[in-house]
Coordinates of C-alpha atoms and ligand atoms in Angstrom, one line a residue:
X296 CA 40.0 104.2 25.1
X297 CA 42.5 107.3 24.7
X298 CA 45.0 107.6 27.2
X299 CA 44.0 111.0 29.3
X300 CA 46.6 114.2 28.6
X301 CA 47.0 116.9 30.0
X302 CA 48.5 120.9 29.6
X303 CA 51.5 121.8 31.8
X304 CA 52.8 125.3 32.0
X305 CA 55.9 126.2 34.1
X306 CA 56.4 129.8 34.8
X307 CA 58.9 130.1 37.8
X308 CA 61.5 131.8 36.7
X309 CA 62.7 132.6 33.3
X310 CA 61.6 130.3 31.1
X311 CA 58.1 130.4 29.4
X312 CA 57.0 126.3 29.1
X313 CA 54.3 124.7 27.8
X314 CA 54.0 120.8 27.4
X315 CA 51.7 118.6 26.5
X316 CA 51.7 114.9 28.4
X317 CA 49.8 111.6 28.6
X318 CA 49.0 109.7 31.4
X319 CA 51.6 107.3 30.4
X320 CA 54.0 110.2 31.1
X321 CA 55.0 110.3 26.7
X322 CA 55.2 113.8 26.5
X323 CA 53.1 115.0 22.8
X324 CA 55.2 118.7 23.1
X325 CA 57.2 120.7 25.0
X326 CA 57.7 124.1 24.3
X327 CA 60.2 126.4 26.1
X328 CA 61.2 130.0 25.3
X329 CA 64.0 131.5 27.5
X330 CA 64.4 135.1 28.2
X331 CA 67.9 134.8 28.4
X332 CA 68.1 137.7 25.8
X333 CA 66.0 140.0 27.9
X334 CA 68.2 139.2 31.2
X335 CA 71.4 139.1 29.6
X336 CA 72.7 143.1 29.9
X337 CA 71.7 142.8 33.3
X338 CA 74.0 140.1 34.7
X339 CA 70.9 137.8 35.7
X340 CA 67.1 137.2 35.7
X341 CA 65.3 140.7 36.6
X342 CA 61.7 139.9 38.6
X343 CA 60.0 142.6 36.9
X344 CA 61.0 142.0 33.3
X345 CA 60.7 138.3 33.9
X346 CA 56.9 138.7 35.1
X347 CA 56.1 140.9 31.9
X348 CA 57.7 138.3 29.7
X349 CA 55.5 135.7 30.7
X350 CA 52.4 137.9 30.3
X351 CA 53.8 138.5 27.1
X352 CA 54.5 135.0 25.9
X353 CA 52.2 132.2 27.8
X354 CA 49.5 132.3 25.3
X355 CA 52.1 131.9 22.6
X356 CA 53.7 129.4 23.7
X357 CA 50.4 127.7 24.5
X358 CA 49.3 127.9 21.5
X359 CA 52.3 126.2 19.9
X360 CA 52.4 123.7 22.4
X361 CA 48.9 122.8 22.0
X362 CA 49.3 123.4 18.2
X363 CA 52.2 120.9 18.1
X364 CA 50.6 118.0 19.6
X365 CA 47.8 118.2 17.5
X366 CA 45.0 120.4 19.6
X367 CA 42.8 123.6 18.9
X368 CA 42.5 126.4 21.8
X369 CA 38.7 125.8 20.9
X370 CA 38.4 122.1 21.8
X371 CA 41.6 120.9 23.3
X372 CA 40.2 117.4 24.3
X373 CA 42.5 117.5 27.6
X374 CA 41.8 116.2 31.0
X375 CA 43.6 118.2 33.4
X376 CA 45.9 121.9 33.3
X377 CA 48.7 121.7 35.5
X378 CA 51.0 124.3 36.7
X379 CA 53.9 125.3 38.8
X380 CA 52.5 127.4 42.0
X381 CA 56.6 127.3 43.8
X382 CA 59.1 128.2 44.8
X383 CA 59.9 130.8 42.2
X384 CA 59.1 134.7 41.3
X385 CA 56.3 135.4 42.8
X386 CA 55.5 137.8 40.3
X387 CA 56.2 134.9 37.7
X388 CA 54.5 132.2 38.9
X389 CA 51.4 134.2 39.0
X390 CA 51.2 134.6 35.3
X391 CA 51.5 131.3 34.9
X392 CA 49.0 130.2 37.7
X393 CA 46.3 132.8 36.9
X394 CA 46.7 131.3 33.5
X395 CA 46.3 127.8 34.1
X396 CA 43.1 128.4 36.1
X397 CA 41.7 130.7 33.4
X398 CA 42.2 127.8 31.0
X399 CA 40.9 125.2 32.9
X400 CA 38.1 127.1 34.2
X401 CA 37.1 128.0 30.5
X402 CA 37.9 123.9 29.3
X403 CA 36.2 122.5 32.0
X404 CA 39.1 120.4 33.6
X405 CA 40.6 120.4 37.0
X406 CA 43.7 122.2 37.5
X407 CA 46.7 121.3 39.9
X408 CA 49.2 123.2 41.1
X409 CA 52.7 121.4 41.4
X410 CA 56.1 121.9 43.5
X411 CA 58.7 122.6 40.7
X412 CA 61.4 120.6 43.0
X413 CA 59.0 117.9 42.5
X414 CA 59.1 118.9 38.4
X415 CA 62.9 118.3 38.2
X416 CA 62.8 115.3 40.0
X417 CA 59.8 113.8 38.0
X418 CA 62.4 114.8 34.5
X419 CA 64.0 111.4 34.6
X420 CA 60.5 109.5 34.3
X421 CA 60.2 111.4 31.2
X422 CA 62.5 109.3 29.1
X423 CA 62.2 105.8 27.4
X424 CA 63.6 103.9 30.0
X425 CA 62.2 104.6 33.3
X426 CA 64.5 104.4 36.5
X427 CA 62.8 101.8 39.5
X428 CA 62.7 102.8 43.3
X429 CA 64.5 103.5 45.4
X430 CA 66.7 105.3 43.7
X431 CA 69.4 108.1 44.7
X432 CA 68.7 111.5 42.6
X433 CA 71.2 114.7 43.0
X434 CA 69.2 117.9 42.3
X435 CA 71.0 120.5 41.6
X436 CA 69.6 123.7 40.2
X437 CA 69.5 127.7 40.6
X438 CA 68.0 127.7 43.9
X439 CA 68.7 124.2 45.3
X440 CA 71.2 121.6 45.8
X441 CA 70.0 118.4 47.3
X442 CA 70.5 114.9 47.7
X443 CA 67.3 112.7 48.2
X444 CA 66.6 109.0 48.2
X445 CA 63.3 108.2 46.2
X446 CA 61.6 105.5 47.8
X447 CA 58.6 105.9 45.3
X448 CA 56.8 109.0 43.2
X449 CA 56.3 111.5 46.0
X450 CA 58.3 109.6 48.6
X451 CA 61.0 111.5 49.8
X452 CA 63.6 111.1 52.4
X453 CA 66.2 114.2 52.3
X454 CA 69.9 112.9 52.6
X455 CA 72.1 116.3 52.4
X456 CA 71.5 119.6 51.1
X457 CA 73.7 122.8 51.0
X458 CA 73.9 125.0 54.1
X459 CA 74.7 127.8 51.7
X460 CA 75.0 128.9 47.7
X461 CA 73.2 126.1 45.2
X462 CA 75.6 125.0 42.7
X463 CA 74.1 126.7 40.1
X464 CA 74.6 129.6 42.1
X465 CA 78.2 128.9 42.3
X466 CA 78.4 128.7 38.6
X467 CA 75.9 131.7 37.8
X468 CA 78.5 134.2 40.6
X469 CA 81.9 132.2 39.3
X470 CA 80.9 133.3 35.9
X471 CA 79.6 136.8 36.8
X472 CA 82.8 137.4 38.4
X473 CA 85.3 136.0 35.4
X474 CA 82.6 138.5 33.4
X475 CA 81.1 135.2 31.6
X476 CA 77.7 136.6 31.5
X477 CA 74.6 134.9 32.4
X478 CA 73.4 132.2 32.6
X479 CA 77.2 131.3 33.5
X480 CA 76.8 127.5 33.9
X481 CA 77.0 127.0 30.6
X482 CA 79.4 129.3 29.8
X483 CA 81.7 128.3 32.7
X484 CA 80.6 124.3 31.2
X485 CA 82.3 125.5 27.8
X486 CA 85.4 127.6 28.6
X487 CA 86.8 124.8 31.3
X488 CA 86.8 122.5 28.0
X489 CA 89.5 125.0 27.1
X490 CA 91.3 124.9 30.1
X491 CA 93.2 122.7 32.6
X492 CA 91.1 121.5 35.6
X493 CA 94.2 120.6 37.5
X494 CA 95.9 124.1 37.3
X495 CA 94.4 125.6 40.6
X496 CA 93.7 123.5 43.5
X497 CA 90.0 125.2 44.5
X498 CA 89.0 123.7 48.1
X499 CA 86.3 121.1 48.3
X500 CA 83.9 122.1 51.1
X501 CA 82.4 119.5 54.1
X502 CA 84.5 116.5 53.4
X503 CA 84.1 113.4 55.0
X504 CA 80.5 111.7 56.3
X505 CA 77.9 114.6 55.7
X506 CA 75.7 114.6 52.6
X507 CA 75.7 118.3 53.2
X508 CA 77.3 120.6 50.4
X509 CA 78.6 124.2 50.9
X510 CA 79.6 126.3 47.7
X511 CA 80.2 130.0 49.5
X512 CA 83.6 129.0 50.1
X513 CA 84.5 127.9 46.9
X514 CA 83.4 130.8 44.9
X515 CA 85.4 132.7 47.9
X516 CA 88.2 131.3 46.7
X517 CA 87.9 131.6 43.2
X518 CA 87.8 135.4 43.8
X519 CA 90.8 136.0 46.1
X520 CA 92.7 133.7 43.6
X521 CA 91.6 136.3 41.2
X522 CA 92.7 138.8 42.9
X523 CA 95.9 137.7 43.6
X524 CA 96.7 136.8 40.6
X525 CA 94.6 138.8 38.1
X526 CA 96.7 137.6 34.7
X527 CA 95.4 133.8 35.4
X528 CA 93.5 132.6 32.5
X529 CA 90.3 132.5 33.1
X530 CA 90.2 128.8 31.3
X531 CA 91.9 127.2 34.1
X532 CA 89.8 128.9 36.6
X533 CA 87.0 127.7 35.1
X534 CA 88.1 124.4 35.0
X535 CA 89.5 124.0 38.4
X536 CA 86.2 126.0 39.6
X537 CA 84.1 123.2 37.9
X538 CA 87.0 120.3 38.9
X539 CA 86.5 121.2 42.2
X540 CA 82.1 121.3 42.2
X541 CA 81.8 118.3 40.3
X542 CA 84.3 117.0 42.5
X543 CA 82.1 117.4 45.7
X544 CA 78.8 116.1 44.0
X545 CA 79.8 113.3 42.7
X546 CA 81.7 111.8 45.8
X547 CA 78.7 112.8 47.9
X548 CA 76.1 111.4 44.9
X549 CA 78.0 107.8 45.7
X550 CA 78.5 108.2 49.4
X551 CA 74.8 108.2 49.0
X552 CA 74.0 105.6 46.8
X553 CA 76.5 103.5 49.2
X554 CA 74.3 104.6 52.1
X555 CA 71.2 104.0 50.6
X556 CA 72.1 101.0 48.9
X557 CA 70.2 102.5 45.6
X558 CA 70.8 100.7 42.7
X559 CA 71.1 103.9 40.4
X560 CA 71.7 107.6 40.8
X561 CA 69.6 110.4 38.9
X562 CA 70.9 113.8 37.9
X563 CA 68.1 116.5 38.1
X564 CA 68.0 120.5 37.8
X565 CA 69.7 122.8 35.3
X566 CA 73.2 122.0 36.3
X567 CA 72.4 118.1 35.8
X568 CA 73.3 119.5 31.8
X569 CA 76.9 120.3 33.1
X570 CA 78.9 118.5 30.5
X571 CA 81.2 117.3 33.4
X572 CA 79.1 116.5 36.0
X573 CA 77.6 113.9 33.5
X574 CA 80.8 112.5 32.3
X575 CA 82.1 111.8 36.5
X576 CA 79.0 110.8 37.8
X577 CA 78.7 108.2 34.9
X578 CA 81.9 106.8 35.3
X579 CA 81.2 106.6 39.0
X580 CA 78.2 104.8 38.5
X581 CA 80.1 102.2 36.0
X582 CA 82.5 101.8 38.4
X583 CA 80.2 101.0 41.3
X584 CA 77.8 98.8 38.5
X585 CA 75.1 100.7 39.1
X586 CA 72.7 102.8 36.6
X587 CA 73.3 106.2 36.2
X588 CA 70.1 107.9 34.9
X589 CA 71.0 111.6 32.9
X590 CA 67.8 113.3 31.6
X591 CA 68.2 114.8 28.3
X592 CA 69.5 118.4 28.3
X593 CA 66.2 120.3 27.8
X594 CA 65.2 117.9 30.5
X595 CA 67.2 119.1 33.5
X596 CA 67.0 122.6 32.8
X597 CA 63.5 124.1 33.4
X598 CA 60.8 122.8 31.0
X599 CA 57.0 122.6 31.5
X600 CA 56.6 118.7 30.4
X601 CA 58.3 117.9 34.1
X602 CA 56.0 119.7 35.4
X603 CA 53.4 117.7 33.9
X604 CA 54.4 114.4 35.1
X605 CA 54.6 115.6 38.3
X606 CA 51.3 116.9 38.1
X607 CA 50.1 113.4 37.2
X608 CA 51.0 111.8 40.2
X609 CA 49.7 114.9 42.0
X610 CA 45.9 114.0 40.3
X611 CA 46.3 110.9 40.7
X612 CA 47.3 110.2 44.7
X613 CA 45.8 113.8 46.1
X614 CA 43.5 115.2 43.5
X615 CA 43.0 118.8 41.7
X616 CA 44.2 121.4 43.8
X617 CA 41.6 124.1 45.1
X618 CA 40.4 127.0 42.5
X619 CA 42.4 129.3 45.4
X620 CA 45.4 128.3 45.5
X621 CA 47.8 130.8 45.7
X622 CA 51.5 131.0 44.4
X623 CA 54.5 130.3 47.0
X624 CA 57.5 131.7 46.3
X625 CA 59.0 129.7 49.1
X626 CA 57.2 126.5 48.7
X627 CA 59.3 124.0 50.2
X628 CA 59.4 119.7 49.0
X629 CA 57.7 117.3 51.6
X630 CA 60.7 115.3 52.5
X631 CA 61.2 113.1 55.2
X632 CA 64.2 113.7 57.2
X633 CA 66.8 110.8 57.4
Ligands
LIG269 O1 66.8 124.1 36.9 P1 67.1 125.4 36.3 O2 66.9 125.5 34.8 O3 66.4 126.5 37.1 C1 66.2 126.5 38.4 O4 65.2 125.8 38.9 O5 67.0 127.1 39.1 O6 68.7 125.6 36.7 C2 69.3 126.8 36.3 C3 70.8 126.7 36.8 C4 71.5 128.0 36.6 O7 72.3 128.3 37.7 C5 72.5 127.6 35.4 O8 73.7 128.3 35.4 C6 72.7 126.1 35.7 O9 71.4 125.6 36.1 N1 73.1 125.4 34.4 C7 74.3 124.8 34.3 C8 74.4 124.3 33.0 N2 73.3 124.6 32.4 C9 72.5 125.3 33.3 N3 75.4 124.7 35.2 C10 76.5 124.1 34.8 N4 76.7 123.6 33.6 C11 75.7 123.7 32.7 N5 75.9 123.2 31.4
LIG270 ZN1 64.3 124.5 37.9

């Protein structure tokens, strides 16, 4: 007997994604085209243009994605069409929603929609060696920055999460300010390789016992440093900047997994591809002897094959979602509260 597969698409934001995945979560393609280029000259992702993208695209990158693990628009053999409905663009994720119901209304396969919180934190499942429950994961995207303890697939218990900015955030208005461009993670990721993290001491936010993270101040600071003294290079700020972030979510990650008594820590979301981030959270994790799972790079930052293996435990424990669902640009992750 095959193993059942199904389509994923993942429209939220500003990526176009496609995947397609087994049951067994091995993921046959993944497709992703960014609009960066599109964005770019305007400092960050623009609803409008972002929405008209996807129109432009999802059929594309369908096509290849379907094309790339070895099945025809006509006859796809799949099983299932899964598809992010939130938080996001509203304008976005109904390109992508619409779509995925068109297809699997015309195939003749359920469709679900999935949470795309849910997506990143489904990433690390993705590769070879799986990570066992309960396990610590540090989300950190555009739009979020949590800490959550994963008792099991869809069980949830929220440790900390930022009573402000989300680290990407930080890093997107840090870089817009030091006129990085966008996206400015990864630009702000590659100048601090050029500069000296210790050359500005940046504050680090809500020390102590909470597992809650604040980045408003931080990016405060970066800009009345600035300001002060405008002839800085802009490589140490960057590096201090990301000293200073990475800093915070790694002590917090461990306080955590100290807490929780986890026996490894996961890195999930965009900024999860932060160069340094990886490198501290892994020594951390050595250091404390437990595992320390990094998804690949096109892993953590938004892809549609997440998306898929969430959707798979979504089939599988409450079912294809109803034909009317509707997008929800504010959909929120069922957690539990410590
Ligand atoms: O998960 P993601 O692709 O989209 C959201 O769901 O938000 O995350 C995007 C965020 C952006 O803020 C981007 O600047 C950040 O992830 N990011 C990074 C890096 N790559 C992407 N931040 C720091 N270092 C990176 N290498
Ligand atoms: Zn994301």
């Amino acid at each position: 007997m095959t193993t059942p597969v199904l389509l994923a698409l993942e429209t939220s934001c500003d990526e176009t994604a496609a995947a397609v995945v087994d049951e067994d979560l091995h993921v046959l393609s993944s497709v992703v085209s960014s609009q960066i280029d599109l964005h770019a000259s305007f400092g960050g992702v623009v609803p409008e243009i972002a929405g008209r993208a996807h129109v432009a695209l999802l059929e594309v990158v369908v096509a290849q994605a379907l094309h790339d693990a070895g099945r025809s628009w006509n006859d796809p053999q799949l099983d299932a069409v899964a598809v992010t409905c939130g938080p996001g663009l509203i304008g976005s994720l109904l390109v992508g929603l619409s779509g995925a119901k068109a297809m699997a209304f015309a195939w003749g396969v359920p469709f679900v929609g999935v949470n795309h919180m849910e997506g990143h934190l489904f990433a690390a499942q993705l590769e070879a060696e799986r990570v066992g429950f309960p396990h610590v994961t540090l989300l950190v995207s555009g739009g979020h920055t949590m800490l959550l303890l994963v008792r099991g697939p869809g069980d949830y218990v929220l440790l900390g999460a930022t009573i402000d900015d989300a680290a990407g955030e930080a890093y997107d208005k840090v870089a817009r300010y030091l006129g990085l461009g966008y996206p400015g993670g990864p630009a702000i990721d590659r100048l601090a390789k050029e500069g000296n993290p210790k050359a500005l001491r940046f504050p680090r936010a809500l020390p102590g016992d909470t597992l809650n993270f604040s980045f408003s101040g931080l990016k405060t600071s970066v800009v009345r440093t600035v300001e002060r003294e405008p002839e800085l290079s802009r490589a140490d700020i960057a590096a201090s900047f990301q000293a200073a972030a990475v800093d915070v979510l790694v002590k917090k990650a461990m306080r955590a997994v100290a807490l929780t008594g986890a026996t490894a820590l996961v890195l999930g979301g965009g900024v999860a591809a932060n160069s340094e981030l990886r490198r501290r959270a892994s020594e951390a994790c050595d250091e404390a002897g437990i595992r320390c799972a990094l998804p690949s790079l096109d892993m953590c930052t938004d892809n549609a094959a997440m998306i898929g293996a969430a959707g798979w435990h979504q089939l599988r424990h409450h079912g294809p979602s109803s034909w009317d669902l509707g997008a929800n640009p504010s959909l929120t992750l069922d957690v539990e509260p410590l």
